[in-house]
Amino acid sequence: MSSGGEKVITVALAGQPNVGKSTVFNMLTGLSQHVGNWPGKTIERKSGTYQYNGAAVRLVDLPGIYSLSANSLEEQVARDFIIREQPDVVAAIVDAATLERSLYLVAELVCLPAPVVLGLNMMDVAEREGIHVEPHVLEAALGLPVVPMAATRNQGVRELVETIDALVHDPLRYMPRRPEIRQDHQAVLGEMESLIAGHIQPPYPGDWVALKLLEGDAEVTQMVESCLPDDRWEQVHALLMQHEDAILAVAGGRYEWIERMTRAAVKHPRAGQVTLTDRLDRVATHPWLGLLVLASILGLVFWLTYTIGSPLQALLDAYVVHGASALTRHILAGAPAWLVGLLADGVVAGAGTVVTFLPILVIFFAILGLLEDVGYMARAAYVMDRFMHAMGLHGKSFLPLFLGFGCNVPAVSGARIVDSPRARLLTIQLAPLVPCTARLAVVAFLTPAFFGWSAALVAWGLVLLNLIVLALLGVGIDQFVFKGAHAAFIMELPLYHIPNGRTIGLFIWQNTLAFLNKAGRIILIVSVIVWALSTFPGPGLENSMMGWLGEWLAPVGRLMGLGWQPMVALVTSFAAKENAIATLGVLYGASEHDVGLAATLAASIPPAAALAFLATEMLFIPCVATLATIRQETASWRWALLNVALLLVISFAVGILIYQGAVLIGWGV
Amino acid sequence: LPGLPAEDDASLSGLFCACPFENASHYQERVVQLAALQGVISGRRSKLGGLVDGVEETMAMCLSDLGVGETAVVCALDGGAHFRSRMASFGFTPGVSVKMMQNYGCGAIIVSLRGTRVALGQGEARKIGVTRPQ
């Protein structure tokens, strides 16, 4: 960038989850980050640049992974990048407090051609836990540069940059000690190497391929099968069959290497010492105390949403959105009515929807980022695991689903924290069934109108109904679509540490930006389409395409004891759930704020039909914003539209069941 | 099986490699054979043992049988290549010492190994064979 002709240095940042890798990345790149997807994958790819000695260095953040097997898409992406794109240096970040485990990835990295610098992070956490690590001793043992760091305190980050630069300019300095396969399998490895020698195309290193074959790596096995002559493949295959358990020798060899590397460099606290994490976990992972802790945290989330998020949302709506809309009308006075409508009610209202989502989104992202950074998220997942199991989900799915009570949009995008793709998809499909604040507002407005003193009970019942449908759908999809096949549940419980403001700030910033960029754009477009559908040919909503759609749905409405007006209200709630009330107001000839609407509605809709309407509204298809987010997160319209179809059928079926049931027992008709 | 020259051992193993899930029974057979060789078939399930010295003198059990505070040594990993490779990356390899931190008999357990705590499901814990010095 700065000096055109010079080659830009590429550094790959690698590390296991929970080692503070993203903090290092954020410290180095700040706001220069670019967030995209790895080509053809739905995995986030972050890259950024930093300057050192006047030259730009490109830093690519590899996904957080435990090893370089092809066990997950993340692992595949990471190793493909290192092997194919050949970064100048790989900066491997490890956690000094859990060095033995986090060096496992390094044991794999040093077998690849790219030189490795070790960032020995979380030195402060290690000290606090009573673990003492000698960086120089470790460096001498490993044969690669080791930089002690405490990234959350901005310690060692500069030294890491210097060390990377030194290695780039003097690659011959790099003489790592590599792990070897366990003694009893060394002959087999040698045999394998000679069998495949000369057949493996660069950039794949032959010895690495041989090792991965013995590990039973499906991707490498397939690659080797395709480039070996048939008879040679037969030999390789026979050898593999003879040594099916070689993976244990390979992994064992790596841990032996780690043991040798750390023996002199690490001093552990004497056994039996109770650490901070131990003390906190006695409560946080306790079967019922843990639930209590989780419930309090979630209560706090709700409280923040209602005391800060919702009023801010209302303020933004009243002043910014309505103000912008009025301003547009004022500027365009004299322009054709359709143009005024398009800009004021379509574009501005659409952009307004996006803007009013921001306060709640920011609050959720802040809490999500904080809990993740402290290390609590894994505990929440652990505590909820029992309950999510029946649906074929792991505990990790609980949090995004819970976020849905505020707004379904962060629920869908929050499903990213679920690591199995199938469970992530199921979480996303279930998220729209969690009643969001907008739907709760509709229920809060309409239940008193219809049910008087028992309104609270009805509202509570409606929320419960949603959760029951969610659970049943989850169990159903798990049993019949996924056939109950569960991914193995194994999860690290990281040590607790003090959160880093910068990391959380950037987490909020990136997620909000991603929402504005992708989902926001779709919301804007769909809002304009919804405006057009509810305006043309006109005049009035009842003479628009949206109105006709509502009327066309009238036969379904009759099964629920409803006229065409509530059906139109349902259809318009697709734009935003709270629209249902405004639409009813327009169609029953009263304004939203008019106290008359409640009375008018109570007079024209019998209780049984009202209950059916409310249940349908609660279970109805996701709103535009949620739909756009589902599309963004699954990278396919297929899953988004499947969700619409599914909820359309479920909501109408439940509405009809409720009304027909009421007719049968003769209640409220 | 139609279309399969069952007598040919090489082709059988070829099939096994191509579709490991469909051919689970063949796989299980192998596990049983190997376990029998190692001589550590426990009452409930077969385990691949014998990788740690002195296994014969100790009782083979699975990780989920351990009580809170107890320490044992991993001696076997059941399950497919994918599962074993995943477990290995979390530190579960034969010879490693594991301490049970939390186990209520149902629901996920928490163990401590190699300086980290790992939560894993009961089903996964049952696939990890451990030995406890008597």
mmCIF file with all atom_site columns, N, CA and C in Angstrom, chain A residues 24-34 49 502 506 509-510:
data_model
loop_
_atom_site.group_PDB
_atom_site.id
_atom_site.type_symbol
_atom_site.label_atom_id
_atom_site.label_alt_id
_atom_site.label_comp_id
_atom_site.label_asym_id
_atom_site.label_entity_id
_atom_site.label_seq_id
_atom_site.pdbx_PDB_ins_code
_atom_site.Cartn_x
_atom_site.Cartn_y
_atom_site.Cartn_z
_atom_site.occupancy
_atom_site.B_iso_or_equiv
_atom_site.pdbx_formal_charge
_atom_site.auth_seq_id
_atom_site.auth_comp_id
_atom_site.auth_asym_id
_atom_site.auth_atom_id
_atom_site.pdbx_PDB_model_num
ATOM 1  N N  . VAL A 1 24  ? -4.965  -10.374 20.672 1.00 0.00 ? 24  VAL A N  1
ATOM 2  C CA . VAL A 1 24  ? -3.726  -10.043 19.970 1.00 0.00 ? 24  VAL A CA 1
ATOM 3  C C  . VAL A 1 24  ? -4.044  -9.451  18.601 1.00 0.00 ? 24  VAL A C  1
ATOM 4  N N  . PHE A 1 25  ? -4.970  -10.094 17.907 1.00 0.00 ? 25  PHE A N  1
ATOM 5  C CA . PHE A 1 25  ? -5.347  -9.623  16.573 1.00 0.00 ? 25  PHE A CA 1
ATOM 6  C C  . PHE A 1 25  ? -5.906  -8.196  16.642 1.00 0.00 ? 25  PHE A C  1
ATOM 7  N N  . ASN A 1 26  ? -6.778  -7.949  17.615 1.00 0.00 ? 26  ASN A N  1
ATOM 8  C CA . ASN A 1 26  ? -7.369  -6.624  17.754 1.00 0.00 ? 26  ASN A CA 1
ATOM 9  C C  . ASN A 1 26  ? -6.335  -5.573  18.125 1.00 0.00 ? 26  ASN A C  1
ATOM 10 N N  . MET A 1 27  ? -5.400  -5.946  18.994 1.00 0.00 ? 27  MET A N  1
ATOM 11 C CA . MET A 1 27  ? -4.359  -5.015  19.397 1.00 0.00 ? 27  MET A CA 1
ATOM 12 C C  . MET A 1 27  ? -3.533  -4.589  18.182 1.00 0.00 ? 27  MET A C  1
ATOM 13 N N  . LEU A 1 28  ? -3.252  -5.538  17.312 1.00 0.00 ? 28  LEU A N  1
ATOM 14 C CA . LEU A 1 28  ? -2.369  -5.262  16.184 1.00 0.00 ? 28  LEU A CA 1
ATOM 15 C C  . LEU A 1 28  ? -3.070  -4.539  15.047 1.00 0.00 ? 28  LEU A C  1
ATOM 16 N N  . THR A 1 29  ? -4.321  -4.889  14.775 1.00 0.00 ? 29  THR A N  1
ATOM 17 C CA . THR A 1 29  ? -4.950  -4.359  13.567 1.00 0.00 ? 29  THR A CA 1
ATOM 18 C C  . THR A 1 29  ? -5.973  -3.272  13.850 1.00 0.00 ? 29  THR A C  1
ATOM 19 N N  . GLY A 1 30  ? -6.514  -3.225  15.064 1.00 0.00 ? 30  GLY A N  1
ATOM 20 C CA . GLY A 1 30  ? -7.489  -2.186  15.400 1.00 0.00 ? 30  GLY A CA 1
ATOM 21 C C  . GLY A 1 30  ? -8.632  -2.131  14.412 1.00 0.00 ? 30  GLY A C  1
ATOM 22 N N  . LEU A 1 31  ? -8.904  -0.948  13.898 1.00 0.00 ? 31  LEU A N  1
ATOM 23 C CA . LEU A 1 31  ? -10.053 -0.783  13.006 1.00 0.00 ? 31  LEU A CA 1
ATOM 24 C C  . LEU A 1 31  ? -9.707  -1.055  11.545 1.00 0.00 ? 31  LEU A C  1
ATOM 25 N N  . SER A 1 32  ? -8.464  -1.491  11.287 1.00 0.00 ? 32  SER A N  1
ATOM 26 C CA . SER A 1 32  ? -8.116  -1.772  9.894  1.00 0.00 ? 32  SER A CA 1
ATOM 27 C C  . SER A 1 32  ? -8.615  -3.144  9.465  1.00 0.00 ? 32  SER A C  1
ATOM 28 N N  . GLN A 1 33  ? -9.420  -3.763  10.321 1.00 0.00 ? 33  GLN A N  1
ATOM 29 C CA . GLN A 1 33  ? -9.830  -5.135  10.036 1.00 0.00 ? 33  GLN A CA 1
ATOM 30 C C  . GLN A 1 33  ? -10.818 -5.228  8.885  1.00 0.00 ? 33  GLN A C  1
ATOM 31 N N  . HIS A 1 34  ? -10.691 -6.320  8.170  1.00 0.00 ? 34  HIS A N  1
ATOM 32 C CA . HIS A 1 34  ? -11.677 -6.623  7.140  1.00 0.00 ? 34  HIS A CA 1
ATOM 33 C C  . HIS A 1 34  ? -12.292 -7.969  7.484  1.00 0.00 ? 34  HIS A C  1
ATOM 34 N N  . THR A 1 49  ? -4.224  -5.077  8.698  1.00 0.00 ? 49  THR A N  1
ATOM 35 C CA . THR A 1 49  ? -2.830  -4.749  8.456  1.00 0.00 ? 49  THR A CA 1
ATOM 36 C C  . THR A 1 49  ? -2.271  -3.971  9.634  1.00 0.00 ? 49  THR A C  1
ATOM 37 N N  . ARG A 1 502 ? -11.128 -3.365  24.934 1.00 0.00 ? 502 ARG A N  1
ATOM 38 C CA . ARG A 1 502 ? -10.894 -3.209  23.503 1.00 0.00 ? 502 ARG A CA 1
ATOM 39 C C  . ARG A 1 502 ? -11.449 -4.391  22.707 1.00 0.00 ? 502 ARG A C  1
ATOM 40 N N  . LEU A 1 506 ? -14.462 -3.997  20.049 1.00 0.00 ? 506 LEU A N  1
ATOM 41 C CA . LEU A 1 506 ? -14.331 -4.383  18.651 1.00 0.00 ? 506 LEU A CA 1
ATOM 42 C C  . LEU A 1 506 ? -15.334 -5.469  18.276 1.00 0.00 ? 506 LEU A C  1
ATOM 43 N N  . TRP A 1 509 ? -18.497 -3.623  17.678 1.00 0.00 ? 509 TRP A N  1
ATOM 44 C CA . TRP A 1 509 ? -18.352 -2.843  16.449 1.00 0.00 ? 509 TRP A CA 1
ATOM 45 C C  . TRP A 1 509 ? -18.478 -3.726  15.217 1.00 0.00 ? 509 TRP A C  1
ATOM 46 N N  . GLN A 1 510 ? -17.738 -4.858  15.215 1.00 0.00 ? 510 GLN A N  1
ATOM 47 C CA . GLN A 1 510 ? -17.752 -5.719  14.031 1.00 0.00 ? 510 GLN A CA 1
ATOM 48 C C  . GLN A 1 510 ? -19.109 -6.348  13.794 1.00 0.00 ? 510 GLN A C  1
#
